[in-house]
Every structure is written in structure tokens, then in C-alpha cells.
mmCIF file of C-alpha atoms in Angstrom:
data_model
loop_
_atom_site.group_PDB
_atom_site.id
_atom_site.type_symbol
_atom_site.label_atom_id
_atom_site.label_comp_id
_atom_site.label_asym_id
_atom_site.label_seq_id
_atom_site.Cartn_x
_atom_site.Cartn_y
_atom_site.Cartn_z
ATOM 1 C CA MET Y 1 32.254 49.915 -41.563
ATOM 2 C CA LYS Y 2 33.491 53.458 -40.809
ATOM 3 C CA LYS Y 3 34.735 53.799 -44.377
ATOM 4 C CA SER Y 4 31.191 54.047 -45.707
ATOM 5 C CA LEU Y 5 30.458 57.012 -43.458
ATOM 6 C CA LEU Y 6 33.392 58.912 -44.930
ATOM 7 C CA LEU Y 7 32.828 58.127 -48.580
ATOM 8 C CA SER Y 8 30.403 61.010 -49.079
ATOM 9 C CA ALA Y 9 33.018 63.495 -47.982
ATOM 10 C CA ALA Y 10 35.650 61.911 -50.211
ATOM 11 C CA LEU Y 11 33.305 62.020 -53.180
ATOM 12 C CA VAL Y 12 32.634 65.707 -52.636
ATOM 13 C CA VAL Y 13 36.350 66.413 -52.615
ATOM 14 C CA GLY Y 14 36.688 64.449 -55.844
ATOM 15 C CA LEU Y 15 33.856 66.305 -57.526
ATOM 16 C CA THR Y 16 35.368 69.737 -56.985
ATOM 17 C CA GLY Y 17 37.913 68.947 -59.669
ATOM 18 C CA CYS Y 18 35.748 67.380 -62.371
ATOM 19 C CA GLY Y 19 33.146 69.981 -63.336
ATOM 20 C CA SER Y 20 29.440 69.336 -63.636
ATOM 21 C CA GLY Y 21 29.824 65.746 -64.906
ATOM 22 C CA SER Y 22 26.896 63.434 -64.259
ATOM 23 C CA ALA Y 23 27.152 63.113 -60.514
ATOM 24 C CA GLY Y 24 23.690 64.443 -59.758
ATOM 25 C CA GLU Y 25 22.104 67.385 -58.039
ATOM 26 C CA GLY Y 26 23.787 66.690 -54.689
ATOM 27 C CA ALA Y 27 27.233 67.668 -55.994
ATOM 28 C CA VAL Y 28 28.865 70.777 -54.530
ATOM 29 C CA PRO Y 29 30.000 73.177 -57.322
ATOM 30 C CA ALA Y 30 33.519 74.539 -57.327
ATOM 31 C CA ALA Y 31 33.919 78.216 -56.404
ATOM 32 C CA THR Y 32 34.379 80.554 -59.380
ATOM 33 C CA GLU Y 33 34.570 84.017 -57.779
ATOM 34 C CA ASN Y 34 37.307 85.613 -55.661
ATOM 35 C CA PRO Y 35 39.355 82.433 -55.074
ATOM 36 C CA ALA Y 36 41.770 84.321 -52.798
ATOM 37 C CA ALA Y 37 38.988 84.915 -50.296
ATOM 38 C CA ALA Y 38 38.791 81.231 -49.396
ATOM 39 C CA PRO Y 39 42.141 79.576 -48.503
ATOM 40 C CA ALA Y 40 42.677 76.016 -49.663
ATOM 41 C CA SER Y 41 41.762 73.332 -47.159
ATOM 42 C CA SER Y 42 42.134 69.567 -47.045
ATOM 43 C CA ALA Y 43 38.983 69.228 -44.934
ATOM 44 C CA PRO Y 44 36.012 67.533 -46.622
ATOM 45 C CA ALA Y 45 33.152 69.698 -47.846
ATOM 46 C CA ALA Y 46 30.340 70.223 -45.363
ATOM 47 C CA LEU Y 47 27.576 68.898 -47.584
ATOM 48 C CA PRO Y 48 27.597 65.269 -48.766
ATOM 49 C CA ALA Y 49 27.317 64.468 -52.455
ATOM 50 C CA ALA Y 50 24.627 62.005 -53.419
ATOM 51 C CA PHE Y 51 24.884 59.682 -56.389
ATOM 52 C CA GLY Y 52 22.329 57.435 -57.976
ATOM 53 C CA PRO Y 53 22.111 54.155 -59.857
ATOM 54 C CA GLY Y 54 24.726 53.729 -62.554
ATOM 55 C CA GLU Y 55 28.328 52.657 -63.090
ATOM 56 C CA TYR Y 56 30.798 52.404 -60.196
ATOM 57 C CA TYR Y 57 34.489 51.538 -59.906
ATOM 58 C CA PHE Y 58 36.763 49.969 -57.278
ATOM 59 C CA GLU Y 59 40.299 48.644 -56.902
ATOM 60 C CA TYR Y 60 41.634 45.827 -54.744
ATOM 61 C CA LYS Y 61 45.251 44.651 -54.618
ATOM 62 C CA GLY Y 62 45.860 45.185 -58.316
ATOM 63 C CA ALA Y 63 42.400 44.116 -59.468
ATOM 64 C CA THR Y 64 39.792 46.546 -60.769
ATOM 65 C CA GLY Y 65 36.033 46.171 -60.778
ATOM 66 C CA ARG Y 66 33.206 47.918 -62.596
ATOM 67 C CA ILE Y 67 29.779 47.689 -61.008
ATOM 68 C CA THR Y 68 26.466 48.299 -62.770
ATOM 69 C CA LEU Y 69 23.502 48.714 -60.463
ATOM 70 C CA PRO Y 70 20.790 48.063 -60.875
ATOM 71 C CA SER Y 71 21.225 45.716 -63.818
ATOM 72 C CA LYS Y 72 18.752 43.712 -65.855
ATOM 73 C CA PRO Y 73 17.278 40.631 -64.145
ATOM 74 C CA ASP Y 74 19.125 37.399 -64.852
ATOM 75 C CA ALA Y 75 16.633 35.098 -66.594
ATOM 76 C CA GLU Y 76 18.045 31.857 -65.174
ATOM 77 C CA ILE Y 77 18.186 33.165 -61.626
ATOM 78 C CA GLU Y 78 14.677 34.578 -61.972
ATOM 79 C CA GLU Y 79 13.476 31.124 -62.999
ATOM 80 C CA ILE Y 80 14.847 29.647 -59.767
ATOM 81 C CA ARG Y 81 13.499 32.516 -57.665
ATOM 82 C CA ASP Y 82 10.046 31.938 -59.116
ATOM 83 C CA MET Y 83 10.204 28.203 -58.363
ATOM 84 C CA ALA Y 84 11.281 28.943 -54.787
ATOM 85 C CA GLY Y 85 8.549 31.527 -54.300
ATOM 86 C CA ALA Y 86 11.119 34.067 -53.090
ATOM 87 C CA GLY Y 87 10.360 37.772 -52.825
ATOM 88 C CA PRO Y 88 11.388 40.461 -55.311
ATOM 89 C CA VAL Y 89 15.084 41.174 -55.774
ATOM 90 C CA THR Y 90 17.355 43.734 -57.398
ATOM 91 C CA TYR Y 91 20.362 42.779 -59.522
ATOM 92 C CA ALA Y 92 23.836 44.215 -59.978
ATOM 93 C CA THR Y 93 26.610 43.040 -62.271
ATOM 94 C CA VAL Y 94 30.358 43.339 -61.747
ATOM 95 C CA LYS Y 95 33.179 42.909 -64.249
ATOM 96 C CA VAL Y 96 36.400 42.129 -62.396
ATOM 97 C CA ASP Y 97 39.723 42.484 -64.203
ATOM 98 C CA ASN Y 98 42.221 40.552 -62.094
ATOM 99 C CA ARG Y 99 45.016 40.379 -64.660
ATOM 100 C CA LYS Y 100 47.204 42.578 -62.469
ATOM 101 C CA GLY Y 101 45.787 41.321 -59.184
ATOM 102 C CA THR Y 102 47.362 39.148 -56.522
ATOM 103 C CA GLU Y 103 44.295 37.680 -54.789
ATOM 104 C CA HIS Y 104 41.384 35.430 -55.737
ATOM 105 C CA ILE Y 105 38.244 37.593 -56.081
ATOM 106 C CA ASN Y 106 34.845 36.089 -55.262
ATOM 107 C CA MET Y 107 32.748 39.283 -54.915
ATOM 108 C CA TYR Y 108 31.393 38.479 -51.485
ATOM 109 C CA GLU Y 109 29.262 41.561 -50.926
ATOM 110 C CA ILE Y 110 28.364 45.100 -52.021
ATOM 111 C CA SER Y 111 26.762 47.517 -49.554
ATOM 112 C CA VAL Y 112 24.965 50.689 -50.636
ATOM 113 C CA TYR Y 113 23.932 53.426 -48.183
ATOM 114 C CA SER Y 114 21.051 55.878 -48.561
ATOM 115 C CA PRO Y 115 20.863 59.499 -47.320
ATOM 116 C CA GLU Y 116 18.481 58.216 -44.627
ATOM 117 C CA GLY Y 117 21.154 55.831 -43.338
ATOM 118 C CA GLU Y 118 19.636 52.628 -44.715
ATOM 119 C CA LYS Y 119 21.929 49.830 -45.876
ATOM 120 C CA PHE Y 120 21.166 47.816 -49.014
ATOM 121 C CA THR Y 121 23.272 44.673 -49.396
ATOM 122 C CA PHE Y 122 24.009 42.659 -52.530
ATOM 123 C CA SER Y 123 25.469 39.169 -52.174
ATOM 124 C CA GLY Y 124 26.836 36.830 -54.798
ATOM 125 C CA ALA Y 125 24.260 35.011 -56.912
ATOM 126 C CA ALA Y 126 25.363 31.638 -55.542
ATOM 127 C CA SER Y 127 24.612 32.810 -52.007
ATOM 128 C CA ALA Y 128 21.109 33.932 -52.993
ATOM 129 C CA LEU Y 129 20.423 30.688 -54.845
ATOM 130 C CA ASP Y 130 21.633 28.674 -51.881
ATOM 131 C CA ASN Y 131 19.129 30.458 -49.636
ATOM 132 C CA TRP Y 132 16.178 29.787 -51.957
ATOM 133 C CA GLU Y 133 14.925 26.376 -50.921
ATOM 134 C CA ILE Y 134 13.297 24.132 -53.518
ATOM 135 C CA ASP Y 135 11.689 20.836 -52.535
ATOM 136 C CA SER Y 136 12.376 18.255 -55.227
ATOM 137 C CA GLU Y 137 9.300 16.311 -54.098
ATOM 138 C CA VAL Y 138 7.173 19.357 -54.901
ATOM 139 C CA VAL Y 139 8.781 20.761 -58.044
ATOM 140 C CA GLY Y 140 10.258 17.519 -59.354
ATOM 141 C CA THR Y 141 13.794 16.274 -59.774
ATOM 142 C CA ASP Y 142 14.377 18.053 -63.081
ATOM 143 C CA ALA Y 143 13.511 21.435 -61.583
ATOM 144 C CA TYR Y 144 15.732 20.796 -58.574
ATOM 145 C CA ASN Y 145 18.626 19.795 -60.826
ATOM 146 C CA ARG Y 146 18.037 22.988 -62.765
ATOM 147 C CA LYS Y 147 18.729 24.978 -59.607
ATOM 148 C CA VAL Y 148 21.946 23.032 -59.042
ATOM 149 C CA ASP Y 149 23.086 23.776 -62.594
ATOM 150 C CA VAL Y 150 22.415 27.510 -62.235
ATOM 151 C CA TYR Y 151 24.102 27.580 -58.823
ATOM 152 C CA ASN Y 152 27.222 25.922 -60.231
ATOM 153 C CA LYS Y 153 27.492 28.647 -62.885
ATOM 154 C CA HIS Y 154 27.938 31.291 -60.198
ATOM 155 C CA ILE Y 155 30.365 29.726 -57.720
ATOM 156 C CA GLU Y 156 33.542 30.505 -59.644
ATOM 157 C CA GLY Y 157 35.659 33.523 -58.744
ATOM 158 C CA ALA Y 158 38.386 35.403 -60.582
ATOM 159 C CA ASP Y 159 41.920 34.101 -60.141
ATOM 160 C CA PRO Y 160 44.910 36.383 -60.695
ATOM 161 C CA LEU Y 161 45.366 36.882 -64.473
ATOM 162 C CA GLN Y 162 41.622 36.270 -65.029
ATOM 163 C CA VAL Y 163 38.715 38.497 -66.104
ATOM 164 C CA GLN Y 164 35.343 37.422 -64.734
ATOM 165 C CA ASP Y 165 31.734 38.651 -64.742
ATOM 166 C CA PHE Y 166 29.665 38.370 -61.555
ATOM 167 C CA VAL Y 167 25.948 38.644 -60.835
ATOM 168 C CA MET Y 168 24.984 40.091 -57.453
ATOM 169 C CA VAL Y 169 21.536 39.850 -55.870
ATOM 170 C CA GLY Y 170 19.916 42.194 -53.355
ATOM 171 C CA GLN Y 171 16.940 40.895 -51.388
ATOM 172 C CA PHE Y 172 14.864 44.059 -51.894
ATOM 173 C CA ALA Y 173 12.552 45.365 -54.597
ATOM 174 C CA GLU Y 174 14.453 48.528 -55.524
ATOM 175 C CA LEU Y 175 17.384 50.736 -54.649
ATOM 176 C CA PRO Y 176 17.101 54.249 -53.239
ATOM 177 C CA LYS Y 177 17.289 57.048 -55.790
ATOM 178 C CA GLU Y 178 20.406 58.467 -54.142
ATOM 179 C CA PHE Y 179 23.468 56.857 -52.540
ATOM 180 C CA THR Y 180 25.839 58.447 -50.040
ATOM 181 C CA GLY Y 181 28.307 55.575 -49.898
ATOM 182 C CA MET Y 182 29.205 52.198 -51.349
ATOM 183 C CA ASN Y 183 31.498 49.501 -49.951
ATOM 184 C CA VAL Y 184 32.747 46.372 -51.694
ATOM 185 C CA MET Y 185 34.019 43.179 -50.068
ATOM 186 C CA PRO Y 186 35.869 41.510 -52.950
ATOM 187 C CA THR Y 187 37.253 38.457 -51.126
ATOM 188 C CA GLY Y 188 35.147 37.819 -48.036
ATOM 189 C CA GLY Y 189 33.717 39.433 -44.947
ATOM 190 C CA PHE Y 190 36.878 41.193 -43.753
ATOM 191 C CA ASP Y 191 38.550 43.420 -46.362
ATOM 192 C CA SER Y 192 36.378 46.315 -47.494
ATOM 193 C CA VAL Y 193 37.151 48.909 -50.185
ATOM 194 C CA LEU Y 194 35.338 51.947 -51.498
ATOM 195 C CA ALA Y 195 33.470 52.106 -54.781
ATOM 196 C CA VAL Y 196 33.174 55.457 -56.551
ATOM 197 C CA PRO Y 197 31.246 56.664 -59.609
ATOM 198 C CA GLU Y 198 32.917 55.588 -62.837
ATOM 199 C CA GLU Y 199 33.608 59.192 -63.844
ATOM 200 C CA LEU Y 200 35.813 59.600 -60.757
ATOM 201 C CA LYS Y 201 37.946 56.485 -61.266
ATOM 202 C CA ASP Y 202 41.055 58.535 -62.126
ATOM 203 C CA GLN Y 203 40.876 60.046 -58.629
ATOM 204 C CA TYR Y 204 40.330 56.713 -56.853
ATOM 205 C CA ALA Y 205 43.769 56.504 -55.244
ATOM 206 C CA GLN Y 206 43.605 60.042 -53.858
ATOM 207 C CA MET Y 207 40.050 59.612 -52.585
ATOM 208 C CA THR Y 208 40.970 56.358 -50.847
ATOM 209 C CA GLN Y 209 43.967 58.066 -49.264
ATOM 210 C CA ASP Y 210 41.758 60.928 -48.039
ATOM 211 C CA VAL Y 211 39.428 58.458 -46.338
ATOM 212 C CA ALA Y 212 42.347 56.582 -44.764
ATOM 213 C CA GLN Y 213 43.699 59.832 -43.335
ATOM 214 C CA HIS Y 214 40.333 60.568 -41.748
ATOM 215 C CA LEU Y 215 40.222 57.087 -40.234
ATOM 216 C CA ASP Y 216 43.691 57.546 -38.744
ATOM 217 C CA ALA Y 217 43.061 61.079 -37.482
ATOM 218 C CA PRO Y 218 42.872 61.508 -33.686
ATOM 219 C CA PRO Y 219 39.431 62.329 -32.262
ATOM 220 C CA MET Y 220 38.527 66.010 -32.147
ATOM 221 C CA ASP Y 221 38.278 67.681 -28.743
#
């Protein structure tokens, strides 16, 4: 998961070229005086940029995804959570456009990192529903079948050529106010890609390349 540790630096580099925007107070402003005094450098800025809840963007093998977090609670899922007596959760939604993609997308997981180093994980709605046990002998057969129906609505992924909406569930009451990194696992527990604020989507390729270069760089003496 080294990519998540480098995302803050990549985001800072991206912000230097897009003005004040809406990235939050943690952004590092671009220099405006005596530009010749500071030679250009490809090194990441020293201070991390922090971003908060909102719209995020990622790419994966031709597919694109737009994440909204947190999002409004899903009424059907909330009904099942209440029946199961599960704890409070936080929701995120993802719109995946796989019309130019080459892989089946199932939105396995989203991980968000706080400035304090905490990790907040969202899983697919079907995974959350599967973990919420409901005893048909207690709630009745109709209620149990209701869970099955809701579960079945959330097991489909996005094939190539398809556009699909996903609901993600985090087993925590709320997100931190600031994020320093976000990773997405679009197809399972192996491939991981970065997610960046929506306003930086045009710089996604360059920011991903910057992170890859840092990962490949030899250790410093």
C-alpha cells in the first residue's frame, strides 16, 4: 500500500498548477515573487495537501470512476442494517464508466487515509450485507427474503462497454474532515490505483506517473 503514502505529495504537485480551486486549506500556494530565485524541481513539496469529503476521480485500464463520499444513506440497505442490529455506517457512491475499459469492474474496496495515519475502508454493499446476519426465525421469512433481494441488487459489476453505479459501505460512523490519500481497488484485492479530487482529473496521468517514479526510485543514502 505504498502508493497511499505518496499520494499527498503527488496531490501537492498537482495543486501548484491549478490555482486556489476548492482543495482546502492544506494546499500549498504557488510562488508568485522572484521565480528565478527558486529553480524548478521535480521533487514533491515538503508539506502534504489535505482534502476533505467530496468528489474524487480514478482511472483503471480504460475505465473511469467518480466517487462521492460521503453520500446519502441508501434506504434499502439501511432497512437491512436496522434489522440486523448493525452499527452505524458511512456511505459512498461510485459511477464507473467502463465503455472504454478492458476489465470487469466490481469496486472491491476504497481506502481513505487521515492526517493521523488512520485507514477508513469502504467495501461493496453486497459485502456489507453479507456480513449482517439476519435470523429468519427471529425476523420472519419475508424479512430474510428482503435481505436476499437487496443483496442481489448489489452483486453486479460493470462489464467492458457498460456504465454502472455502485454503493460502498464503510463500517464507521463518519469520515475524518481531511484526507491525505485515497486508494481504489476496482477489481479485487490486488490491483490498486489512486483517486484524486475531481478538479485534478486532467492531471491524473501525470500524478500517477509521479507516484510510480517515486516507487521505482532507489532508496536514499
